CSV table of C-alpha atoms in Angstrom, one decimal:
chain,number,residue,atom,x,y,z
A,125,MET,CA,-37.3,28.4,174.3
A,126,THR,CA,-39.4,29.0,171.2
A,127,MET,CA,-38.7,28.3,167.6
A,128,ALA,CA,-38.1,32.0,167.1
A,129,ASP,CA,-35.2,31.8,169.6
A,130,VAL,CA,-33.3,29.3,167.5
A,131,SER,CA,-34.3,30.7,164.1
A,132,LEU,CA,-31.5,31.2,161.6
A,133,ASN,CA,-30.5,34.1,159.5
A,134,VAL,CA,-29.7,34.0,155.7
A,135,TYR,CA,-26.2,32.7,156.5
A,136,GLY,CA,-27.5,29.7,158.5
A,137,GLU,CA,-26.5,31.2,161.8
A,138,SER,CA,-28.6,31.6,164.9
A,139,LYS,CA,-30.0,35.0,165.5
A,140,CYS,CA,-29.7,34.7,169.3
A,141,PHE,CA,-26.5,32.6,169.8
A,142,ASP,CA,-22.9,32.6,168.5
A,143,ASP,CA,-21.1,29.6,167.2
A,144,ASP,CA,-20.0,28.6,170.7
A,145,GLY,CA,-23.6,28.4,172.0
A,146,ARG,CA,-23.3,31.7,174.0
A,147,LEU,CA,-25.7,34.6,173.6
A,148,LYS,CA,-24.9,36.8,170.6
A,149,ARG,CA,-22.0,39.2,171.4
A,150,THR,CA,-22.9,42.8,170.6
A,151,GLY,CA,-19.6,44.7,170.9
A,152,SER,CA,-18.3,46.9,168.1
A,153,VAL,CA,-15.1,48.7,167.1
A,154,TRP,CA,-16.4,51.7,169.1
A,155,THR,CA,-17.2,49.8,172.3
A,156,ALA,CA,-13.8,48.0,172.1
A,157,SER,CA,-12.1,51.4,171.5
A,158,ALA,CA,-13.9,52.8,174.6
A,159,HIS,CA,-12.7,49.8,176.7
A,160,ILE,CA,-9.1,50.3,175.5
A,161,ILE,CA,-9.1,54.1,175.9
A,162,THR,CA,-10.6,53.7,179.4
A,163,ALA,CA,-7.8,51.2,180.3
A,164,VAL,CA,-4.9,53.0,178.6
A,165,ILE,CA,-5.6,56.7,179.2
A,166,GLY,CA,-5.4,56.6,182.9
A,167,SER,CA,-4.5,59.4,185.2
A,168,GLY,CA,-0.9,58.5,184.3
A,169,VAL,CA,-1.2,60.7,181.3
A,170,LEU,CA,-0.8,63.6,183.6
A,171,SER,CA,2.6,62.3,184.8
A,172,LEU,CA,4.0,62.3,181.3
A,173,ALA,CA,5.3,65.9,181.7
A,174,TRP,CA,7.4,64.6,184.6
A,175,ALA,CA,8.6,61.6,182.5
A,176,THR,CA,9.5,63.9,179.6
A,177,ALA,CA,11.4,66.1,182.0
A,178,GLN,CA,13.6,63.2,183.0
A,179,LEU,CA,14.4,62.2,179.4
A,180,GLY,CA,14.5,65.6,177.6
A,181,TRP,CA,13.1,66.9,174.3
A,182,VAL,CA,14.9,64.3,172.2
A,183,ALA,CA,14.4,61.0,174.1
A,184,GLY,CA,11.0,61.8,175.7
A,185,PRO,CA,8.9,62.1,172.5
A,186,THR,CA,11.0,59.4,170.8
A,187,VAL,CA,10.2,56.9,173.6
A,188,LEU,CA,6.5,57.8,173.5
A,189,LEU,CA,6.4,57.1,169.7
A,190,LEU,CA,8.4,53.8,170.1
A,191,PHE,CA,6.1,52.4,172.7
A,192,SER,CA,3.0,53.4,170.8
A,193,PHE,CA,4.4,51.3,167.9
A,194,VAL,CA,5.4,48.4,170.1
A,195,THR,CA,1.9,48.4,171.8
A,196,TYR,CA,0.0,48.5,168.5
A,197,TYR,CA,2.2,45.8,166.9
A,198,THR,CA,2.1,43.3,169.8
A,199,SER,CA,-1.6,43.9,170.3
A,200,ALA,CA,-2.2,43.1,166.7
A,201,LEU,CA,-0.3,39.8,167.2
A,202,LEU,CA,-2.3,39.0,170.3
A,203,SER,CA,-5.6,39.7,168.6
A,204,ASP,CA,-4.8,36.9,166.1
A,205,CYS,CA,-4.7,34.5,169.0
A,206,TYR,CA,-8.3,34.9,170.0
A,207,ARG,CA,-9.3,32.0,167.8
A,208,THR,CA,-7.1,28.9,167.5
A,209,GLY,CA,-6.5,28.1,163.8
A,210,ASP,CA,-9.0,29.8,161.4
A,211,GLN,CA,-9.8,33.5,162.3
A,212,VAL,CA,-13.5,33.0,161.4
A,213,THR,CA,-14.4,29.5,162.5
A,214,GLY,CA,-11.6,28.5,164.9
A,215,LYS,CA,-12.1,27.7,168.6
A,216,ARG,CA,-12.6,30.8,170.7
A,217,ASN,CA,-10.2,31.6,173.6
A,218,TYR,CA,-12.3,33.5,176.1
A,219,THR,CA,-9.4,34.8,178.3
A,220,TYR,CA,-5.7,35.5,178.0
A,221,MET,CA,-4.9,32.3,179.9
A,222,ASP,CA,-7.1,30.3,177.4
A,223,ALA,CA,-5.1,31.7,174.5
A,224,VAL,CA,-1.8,30.8,176.2
A,225,ARG,CA,-3.2,27.3,177.0
A,226,ALA,CA,-4.3,26.7,173.4
A,227,ASN,CA,-1.0,27.9,171.8
A,228,LEU,CA,1.8,27.3,174.3
A,229,GLY,CA,0.3,25.1,177.0
A,230,GLY,CA,2.3,23.6,179.9
A,231,PHE,CA,3.7,25.5,182.8
A,232,GLN,CA,3.5,28.8,180.9
A,233,VAL,CA,-0.2,28.9,181.4
A,234,LYS,CA,0.3,29.1,185.2
A,235,ILE,CA,3.0,31.7,184.9
A,236,CYS,CA,0.7,33.8,182.7
A,237,GLY,CA,-2.2,33.5,185.1
A,238,VAL,CA,-0.1,34.5,188.2
A,239,ILE,CA,1.4,37.5,186.4
A,240,GLN,CA,-1.9,38.6,184.9
A,241,TYR,CA,-4.0,38.4,188.0
A,242,VAL,CA,-1.4,39.9,190.4
A,243,ASN,CA,-1.1,42.8,188.0
A,244,LEU,CA,-4.9,43.3,187.9
A,245,PHE,CA,-5.0,43.3,191.7
A,246,GLY,CA,-2.1,45.8,191.8
A,247,VAL,CA,-3.9,48.1,189.4
A,248,ALA,CA,-7.0,48.0,191.6
A,249,VAL,CA,-4.9,49.2,194.5
A,250,GLY,CA,-3.1,51.8,192.4
A,251,TYR,CA,-6.4,53.2,191.1
A,252,THR,CA,-7.8,53.5,194.6
A,253,ILE,CA,-4.8,55.6,195.6
A,254,ALA,CA,-4.9,57.7,192.5
A,255,SER,CA,-8.6,58.5,192.9
A,256,SER,CA,-8.1,59.5,196.5
A,257,ILE,CA,-5.2,61.9,195.4
A,258,SER,CA,-7.6,63.5,192.9
A,259,MET,CA,-10.3,63.9,195.5
A,260,MET,CA,-7.8,65.4,198.0
A,261,ALA,CA,-6.7,67.8,195.2
A,262,VAL,CA,-10.2,69.1,194.9
A,263,LYS,CA,-10.3,69.8,198.6
A,264,ARG,CA,-6.8,71.4,198.6
A,265,SER,CA,-7.5,73.5,195.5
A,266,ASN,CA,-10.4,75.1,197.2
A,267,CYS,CA,-8.4,75.6,200.4
A,268,PHE,CA,-5.6,77.3,198.4
A,269,HIS,CA,-8.1,79.5,196.7
A,270,LYS,CA,-9.5,80.5,200.1
A,271,HIS,CA,-6.3,80.8,202.2
A,272,GLY,CA,-3.5,81.4,199.7
A,273,HIS,CA,-1.0,79.1,197.9
A,274,HIS,CA,1.3,78.8,200.9
A,275,ALA,CA,-1.4,77.5,203.3
A,276,ALA,CA,-0.7,74.0,204.7
A,277,CYS,CA,-4.1,72.6,203.5
A,278,ASN,CA,-3.2,69.0,204.7
A,279,VAL,CA,-5.9,66.5,204.0
A,280,SER,CA,-6.3,62.8,205.1
A,281,SER,CA,-6.7,60.3,202.2
A,282,THR,CA,-8.5,57.7,204.3
A,283,PRO,CA,-12.1,59.0,203.9
A,284,TYR,CA,-11.7,59.4,200.2
A,285,MET,CA,-10.4,55.9,199.7
A,286,ILE,CA,-13.4,54.6,201.7
A,287,MET,CA,-15.7,56.7,199.4
A,288,PHE,CA,-14.1,55.2,196.3
A,289,GLY,CA,-14.3,51.7,197.8
A,290,VAL,CA,-18.1,52.1,198.4
A,291,MET,CA,-18.6,53.2,194.8
A,292,GLU,CA,-16.7,50.2,193.5
A,293,ILE,CA,-18.6,47.8,195.7
A,294,VAL,CA,-21.8,49.0,193.9
A,295,PHE,CA,-20.4,48.9,190.4
A,296,SER,CA,-18.6,45.6,190.9
A,297,GLN,CA,-22.0,43.9,191.0
A,298,ILE,CA,-22.4,44.4,187.3
A,299,PRO,CA,-22.2,40.8,186.3
A,300,ASP,CA,-20.2,40.7,183.1
A,301,PHE,CA,-17.6,42.5,181.0
A,302,ASP,CA,-20.1,43.1,178.1
A,303,GLN,CA,-22.5,44.9,180.4
A,304,ILE,CA,-20.0,47.7,181.4
A,305,SER,CA,-19.7,49.2,177.9
A,306,TRP,CA,-21.7,52.3,179.0
A,307,LEU,CA,-19.4,52.7,182.0
A,308,SER,CA,-16.4,52.5,179.7
A,309,ILE,CA,-17.8,55.1,177.3
A,310,VAL,CA,-18.5,57.5,180.2
A,311,ALA,CA,-14.9,56.9,181.6
A,312,ALA,CA,-13.4,57.5,178.1
A,313,VAL,CA,-15.2,60.8,177.8
A,314,MET,CA,-13.9,61.7,181.3
A,315,SER,CA,-10.3,60.8,180.3
A,316,PHE,CA,-10.6,63.2,177.3
A,317,THR,CA,-12.0,65.9,179.6
A,318,TYR,CA,-9.2,66.0,182.1
A,319,SER,CA,-6.5,65.3,179.5
A,320,THR,CA,-7.8,68.3,177.5
A,321,ILE,CA,-7.8,70.5,180.6
A,322,GLY,CA,-4.3,69.5,181.5
A,323,LEU,CA,-3.2,70.2,177.9
A,324,GLY,CA,-5.0,73.5,177.8
A,325,LEU,CA,-3.4,74.7,181.0
A,326,GLY,CA,0.0,73.8,179.7
A,327,VAL,CA,-0.6,75.7,176.4
A,328,ALA,CA,-1.9,78.7,178.4
A,329,GLN,CA,1.2,78.7,180.6
A,330,VAL,CA,3.5,78.6,177.6
A,331,ALA,CA,1.5,81.4,175.9
A,332,GLU,CA,1.6,83.5,179.0
A,333,THR,CA,5.4,83.3,179.6
A,334,GLY,CA,6.2,83.2,175.9
A,335,LYS,CA,9.0,80.7,176.7
A,336,ILE,CA,9.5,77.0,176.1
A,337,GLU,CA,11.2,75.4,179.1
A,338,GLY,CA,13.3,72.3,179.2
A,339,SER,CA,16.4,71.0,177.5
A,340,LEU,CA,17.4,68.4,175.0
A,341,THR,CA,18.7,66.0,177.6
A,342,GLY,CA,16.2,66.6,180.4
A,343,ILE,CA,16.7,67.4,184.1
A,344,SER,CA,20.1,68.8,184.8
A,345,ILE,CA,22.7,66.8,186.8
A,346,GLY,CA,24.2,68.8,189.7
A,347,THR,CA,21.6,71.6,189.9
A,348,GLU,CA,18.5,69.4,190.3
A,349,VAL,CA,19.6,65.8,190.8
A,350,THR,CA,22.7,63.8,191.4
A,351,GLU,CA,24.1,61.5,188.6
A,352,MET,CA,22.6,58.4,190.3
A,353,GLN,CA,19.2,60.1,190.8
A,354,LYS,CA,19.2,61.0,187.1
A,355,ILE,CA,19.7,57.3,186.2
A,356,TRP,CA,17.0,56.0,188.5
A,357,ARG,CA,14.5,58.7,187.4
A,358,SER,CA,15.2,58.0,183.8
A,359,PHE,CA,14.4,54.3,184.4
A,360,GLN,CA,11.2,55.3,186.2
A,361,ALA,CA,10.3,57.6,183.3
A,362,LEU,CA,10.8,54.7,180.8
A,363,GLY,CA,8.6,52.6,183.0
A,364,ALA,CA,5.9,55.3,183.3
A,365,ILE,CA,5.7,55.6,179.5
A,366,ALA,CA,5.9,51.9,178.8
A,367,PHE,CA,3.1,51.0,181.2
A,368,ALA,CA,1.0,53.9,180.3
A,369,TYR,CA,0.3,52.1,177.0
A,370,SER,CA,-0.1,48.6,178.4
A,371,TYR,CA,-3.5,47.0,178.2
A,372,SER,CA,-2.7,43.6,176.8
A,373,LEU,CA,-3.6,41.8,180.0
A,374,ILE,CA,-7.3,42.5,179.2
A,375,LEU,CA,-7.2,42.5,175.4
A,376,ILE,CA,-8.5,39.0,174.8
A,377,GLU,CA,-11.3,39.6,177.3
A,378,ILE,CA,-12.3,42.8,175.4
A,379,GLN,CA,-12.1,41.0,172.1
A,380,ASP,CA,-14.5,38.3,173.5
A,381,THR,CA,-17.3,41.0,173.6
A,382,LEU,CA,-17.1,41.7,169.8
A,383,LYS,CA,-19.8,40.6,167.4
A,384,SER,CA,-19.0,38.8,164.2
A,385,PRO,CA,-18.8,39.0,161.2
A,386,PRO,CA,-16.4,40.5,160.4
A,387,ALA,CA,-13.8,38.4,162.2
A,388,GLU,CA,-13.1,39.5,165.7
A,389,ALA,CA,-9.4,39.9,165.0
A,390,LYS,CA,-10.1,42.4,162.2
A,391,THR,CA,-12.4,44.5,164.4
A,392,MET,CA,-9.9,44.4,167.3
A,393,LYS,CA,-7.0,45.5,165.1
A,394,ARG,CA,-9.0,48.5,163.9
A,395,ALA,CA,-10.1,49.4,167.5
A,396,THR,CA,-6.4,49.1,168.6
A,397,LEU,CA,-5.2,51.3,165.8
A,398,ILE,CA,-7.9,54.0,166.6
A,399,SER,CA,-7.2,53.8,170.4
A,400,VAL,CA,-3.4,53.8,170.2
A,401,ALA,CA,-3.4,56.7,167.7
A,402,VAL,CA,-5.7,58.8,169.9
A,403,THR,CA,-3.8,57.9,173.0
A,404,THR,CA,-0.4,58.8,171.4
A,405,VAL,CA,-1.7,62.2,170.3
A,406,PHE,CA,-2.9,63.0,173.8
A,407,TYR,CA,0.3,61.6,175.4
A,408,MET,CA,2.5,63.7,173.1
A,409,LEU,CA,0.5,66.9,173.6
A,410,CYS,CA,0.1,66.5,177.4
A,411,GLY,CA,3.7,65.4,178.0
A,412,CYS,CA,5.4,67.9,175.7
A,413,PHE,CA,3.3,71.0,176.6
A,414,GLY,CA,3.5,70.2,180.3
A,415,TYR,CA,7.3,70.0,180.0
A,416,ALA,CA,7.4,73.2,177.9
A,417,ALA,CA,5.4,74.9,180.6
A,418,PHE,CA,7.5,73.8,183.7
A,419,GLY,CA,10.7,72.4,182.4
A,420,ASP,CA,12.8,70.7,185.1
A,421,GLN,CA,10.2,71.7,187.7
A,422,SER,CA,7.4,69.6,186.0
A,423,PRO,CA,5.2,68.1,188.8
A,424,GLY,CA,4.6,64.4,189.1
A,425,ASN,CA,0.9,65.1,188.2
A,426,LEU,CA,-0.1,68.3,186.3
A,427,LEU,CA,-3.5,68.5,188.1
A,428,THR,CA,-2.7,67.2,191.6
A,429,GLY,CA,0.9,68.3,191.9
A,430,PHE,CA,-0.2,72.0,191.8
A,431,GLY,CA,1.9,73.1,189.0
A,432,PHE,CA,-1.3,75.1,188.3
A,433,TYR,CA,-3.4,76.8,191.0
A,434,ASN,CA,-5.9,78.7,188.8
A,435,PRO,CA,-8.6,78.7,187.6
A,436,TYR,CA,-9.3,76.5,190.7
A,437,TRP,CA,-12.8,75.6,189.5
A,438,LEU,CA,-11.3,74.2,186.3
A,439,LEU,CA,-8.8,72.1,188.3
A,440,ASP,CA,-11.8,70.8,190.3
A,441,ILE,CA,-13.6,69.7,187.2
A,442,ALA,CA,-10.5,68.0,185.9
A,443,ASN,CA,-9.9,66.1,189.1
A,444,ILE,CA,-13.6,65.0,189.4
A,445,ALA,CA,-13.3,63.7,185.8
A,446,ILE,CA,-10.2,61.7,186.9
A,447,VAL,CA,-12.2,60.1,189.7
A,448,VAL,CA,-15.2,59.2,187.4
A,449,HIS,CA,-12.7,57.8,184.9
A,450,LEU,CA,-11.0,55.7,187.5
A,451,VAL,CA,-14.3,54.3,188.7
A,452,GLY,CA,-14.8,52.9,185.2
A,453,ALA,CA,-11.2,51.9,184.7
A,454,TYR,CA,-11.2,49.9,188.0
A,455,GLN,CA,-14.1,47.8,186.6
A,456,VAL,CA,-12.5,47.3,183.2
A,457,TYR,CA,-9.4,45.9,184.8
A,458,CYS,CA,-11.1,43.9,187.5
A,459,GLN,CA,-13.9,42.2,185.5
A,460,PRO,CA,-11.5,39.5,184.1
A,461,LEU,CA,-10.3,38.7,187.6
A,462,PHE,CA,-13.9,38.5,188.8
A,463,ALA,CA,-14.8,36.2,186.0
A,464,PHE,CA,-11.9,33.9,186.6
A,465,VAL,CA,-12.7,33.4,190.3
A,466,GLU,CA,-16.4,32.9,189.6
A,467,LYS,CA,-15.8,30.4,186.8
A,468,THR,CA,-13.3,28.5,189.0
A,469,GLY,CA,-15.9,28.4,191.8
A,470,SER,CA,-18.7,27.1,189.5
A,471,ASP,CA,-16.3,24.5,188.1
A,472,TRP,CA,-15.4,23.3,191.6
A,473,TYR,CA,-18.9,23.4,193.0
A,474,PRO,CA,-21.3,23.1,190.1
A,475,ASP,CA,-24.2,22.0,192.3
A,476,SER,CA,-23.9,24.9,194.8
A,477,LYS,CA,-26.9,27.2,194.6
A,478,ILE,CA,-24.9,29.9,196.5
A,479,ILE,CA,-22.5,30.0,193.5
A,480,THR,CA,-24.8,29.3,190.6
A,481,LYS,CA,-28.2,30.7,191.5
A,482,GLU,CA,-29.2,34.1,190.1
A,483,ILE,CA,-31.8,36.2,191.9
A,484,ASP,CA,-33.8,38.7,189.9
A,485,VAL,CA,-34.2,42.2,191.5
A,486,LEU,CA,-37.0,44.1,190.0
A,487,ILE,CA,-36.3,47.7,188.9
A,488,PRO,CA,-39.2,49.9,187.7
A,489,ARG,CA,-39.1,50.4,183.9
A,490,CYS,CA,-35.9,48.3,183.6
A,491,LYS,CA,-34.9,44.7,183.0
A,492,PRO,CA,-34.5,42.8,186.3
A,493,PHE,CA,-31.0,43.1,187.8
A,494,LYS,CA,-29.5,39.7,188.5
A,495,ILE,CA,-27.8,39.3,192.0
A,496,ASN,CA,-25.7,36.3,192.8
A,497,LEU,CA,-24.9,35.7,196.5
A,498,PHE,CA,-21.3,34.4,195.8
A,499,ARG,CA,-20.6,37.4,193.5
A,500,LEU,CA,-22.0,39.8,196.0
A,501,VAL,CA,-19.9,38.5,198.9
A,502,TRP,CA,-16.6,37.8,197.2
A,503,ARG,CA,-16.5,41.0,195.0
A,504,THR,CA,-17.3,43.1,198.1
A,505,ILE,CA,-14.5,41.4,200.1
A,506,PHE,CA,-12.1,42.0,197.1
A,507,VAL,CA,-12.9,45.7,197.0
A,508,ILE,CA,-12.5,46.0,200.8
A,509,ILE,CA,-9.1,44.3,200.7
A,510,THR,CA,-7.8,46.6,197.9
A,511,THR,CA,-9.1,49.7,199.8
A,512,VAL,CA,-7.5,48.6,203.1
A,513,ILE,CA,-4.1,47.9,201.4
A,514,SER,CA,-4.4,51.3,199.7
A,515,MET,CA,-4.8,53.0,203.1
A,516,LEU,CA,-2.0,51.0,204.7
A,517,MET,CA,0.5,51.6,201.9
A,518,PRO,CA,-0.4,54.8,200.1
A,519,PHE,CA,2.9,54.7,198.1
A,520,PHE,CA,1.8,51.4,196.7
A,521,ASN,CA,1.7,52.9,193.2
A,522,ASP,CA,5.5,52.5,193.2
A,523,VAL,CA,5.0,48.8,194.1
A,524,VAL,CA,2.5,48.6,191.3
A,525,GLY,CA,5.3,50.0,189.1
A,526,ILE,CA,7.4,47.0,190.0
A,527,LEU,CA,4.5,44.6,189.4
A,528,GLY,CA,3.9,46.3,186.1
A,529,ALA,CA,7.5,46.2,185.1
A,530,PHE,CA,7.5,42.4,185.5
A,531,GLY,CA,4.1,42.2,183.8
A,532,PHE,CA,4.9,44.4,180.8
A,533,TRP,CA,7.4,42.2,179.1
A,534,PRO,CA,5.6,38.8,179.5
A,535,LEU,CA,2.0,40.0,178.9
A,536,THR,CA,2.6,42.8,176.3
A,537,VAL,CA,5.5,41.3,174.4
A,538,TYR,CA,6.7,37.8,175.2
A,539,PHE,CA,3.4,35.8,175.2
A,540,PRO,CA,1.9,37.6,172.1
A,541,VAL,CA,5.2,37.0,170.2
A,542,GLU,CA,5.5,33.4,171.2
A,543,MET,CA,1.8,32.6,170.5
A,544,TYR,CA,2.0,34.3,167.2
A,545,ILE,CA,5.0,32.3,166.2
A,546,VAL,CA,3.2,29.1,167.0
A,547,GLN,CA,-0.1,30.2,165.4
A,548,LYS,CA,1.5,31.2,162.1
A,549,LYS,CA,4.1,28.4,162.2
A,550,ILE,CA,7.1,30.9,161.7
A,551,PRO,CA,10.3,28.8,161.2
A,552,LYS,CA,13.0,29.1,163.9
A,553,TRP,CA,15.9,31.3,162.9
A,554,SER,CA,14.1,32.8,159.9
A,555,GLY,CA,14.3,36.6,159.4
A,556,ARG,CA,10.9,37.2,160.9
A,557,TRP,CA,11.6,34.9,163.9
A,558,ILE,CA,14.9,36.8,164.7
A,559,CYS,CA,13.2,40.2,164.4
A,560,LEU,CA,10.4,39.1,166.8
A,561,GLN,CA,13.0,37.8,169.3
A,562,VAL,CA,15.0,41.0,169.1
A,563,LEU,CA,11.9,43.0,169.9
A,564,SER,CA,11.1,40.7,172.9
A,565,GLY,CA,14.7,40.9,174.2
A,566,ALA,CA,14.8,44.7,174.0
A,567,CYS,CA,11.5,45.1,175.9
A,568,LEU,CA,12.8,42.7,178.5
A,569,VAL,CA,15.8,45.0,179.1
A,570,ILE,CA,13.5,48.0,179.5
A,571,SER,CA,11.2,46.1,181.9
A,572,ILE,CA,14.2,45.2,184.1
A,573,ALA,CA,15.4,48.8,184.1
A,574,ALA,CA,11.9,50.1,184.9
A,575,ALA,CA,11.6,47.6,187.8
A,576,ALA,CA,14.9,48.9,189.2
A,577,GLY,CA,13.7,52.5,189.0
A,578,SER,CA,10.4,51.6,190.7
A,579,PHE,CA,12.2,49.7,193.4
A,580,ALA,CA,14.4,52.8,194.0
A,581,GLY,CA,11.2,54.8,194.4
A,582,VAL,CA,9.9,52.4,197.0
A,583,VAL,CA,13.1,52.6,199.0
A,584,SER,CA,12.9,56.4,198.9
A,585,ASP,CA,9.2,56.3,200.0
A,586,LEU,CA,10.0,54.0,202.9
A,587,LYS,CA,12.2,56.6,204.4
A,588,VAL,CA,9.2,58.9,205.1
A,589,TYR,CA,6.6,56.2,205.3
A,590,ARG,CA,3.5,56.8,207.6
A,591,PRO,CA,0.7,54.3,207.6
A,592,PHE,CA,-2.8,55.6,206.6
A,593,LYS,CA,-1.3,58.7,205.1
A,594,THR,CA,-1.1,59.6,201.4
A,595,PRO,CA,1.7,62.2,200.8
A,596,ASN,CA,0.3,65.6,199.9
């Protein structure tokens, strides 16, 4: 290392290293926004028309707005926990678990870790299933165009899951979170692409028919569903909307990529505001125009449920954009899990060359790409496991709904609220303390209801369950 490497700027800070001795972080409000949008605007945006159909014109948009506020508020609380104590000079917490350890400690750290990493694993399986459904939709769309809308056009999901798994094995070798910013930006652009197409098709359908479908209370009891089905579906809709906004389980890891000054919490709050505002606009437009177009018949996914058949080439573009987005989103969610396993391995076996040694792979006109044997083997095994589970249980997105239901309250609401109370030393039974606890309690009730709805969905899926087959 030369003297230039440790030179200081006018503030007495190193030009190459941050205050914790790590290489300078380079993330900005825009890279953080790209990470958040990639994580939040998943293909679930296209199921919001179905969710709105279950709740109706009054409750549907209201719930969307309420959860956008809750997500922004609790994310702002959580961003204040990145540093312990002073927001500029306090000790950094690199992961969600580190933040819980610094502020709450004890058994809660283990609970947080289990919930967070089980959810990350579940999301990886869910995204594998979702990507295969979009790839199948491209194949079926072309089949319908060629043979007519009533053709069988049955397609196996297994080859498409394997294709997605191979892509993820390659991208999972990107070493760190801060090196996937470009992938997040591409994925964010893709999310806007397919969301805009879904919105445009919904607007076109309303303009063509000249009629706004739907009702104030949602899908009708008796004609479409039974009273009990209405309840379960409403719970599932609450869950779909609530978890569509959830990204708190990777917020601290995203914040750890940000450069300073300004303080990381200030940048993260701005990125959160931008991302949640953009997300809410897209969610409202897609959900409401999709419901206006199809009413009670709104498909579970506007682009793969074949509410639309034409123009088929536009549907193909949208579904390809979904796949590209999910490739990036898979990495955004899995990088914290990868980092946790690799850090644990290096802590347990600090002298193992298999775990610690980096091998430079020369690439013409590029920086050498670093390969680590442990990273190569374990991440490949991880992707293979998620792919096999996806093939065995193609209805696993309902199971992910259950995992998400139990993860939403603790990770998005409970831990941020409790850590903020400790960080800011808010007195017990004060007005602010009571308001925070009421918010936490209300979100707990919603999580329980959503879990019940998702469990009912799993029971329904099991009745027609066929291994290695994704329902068309």
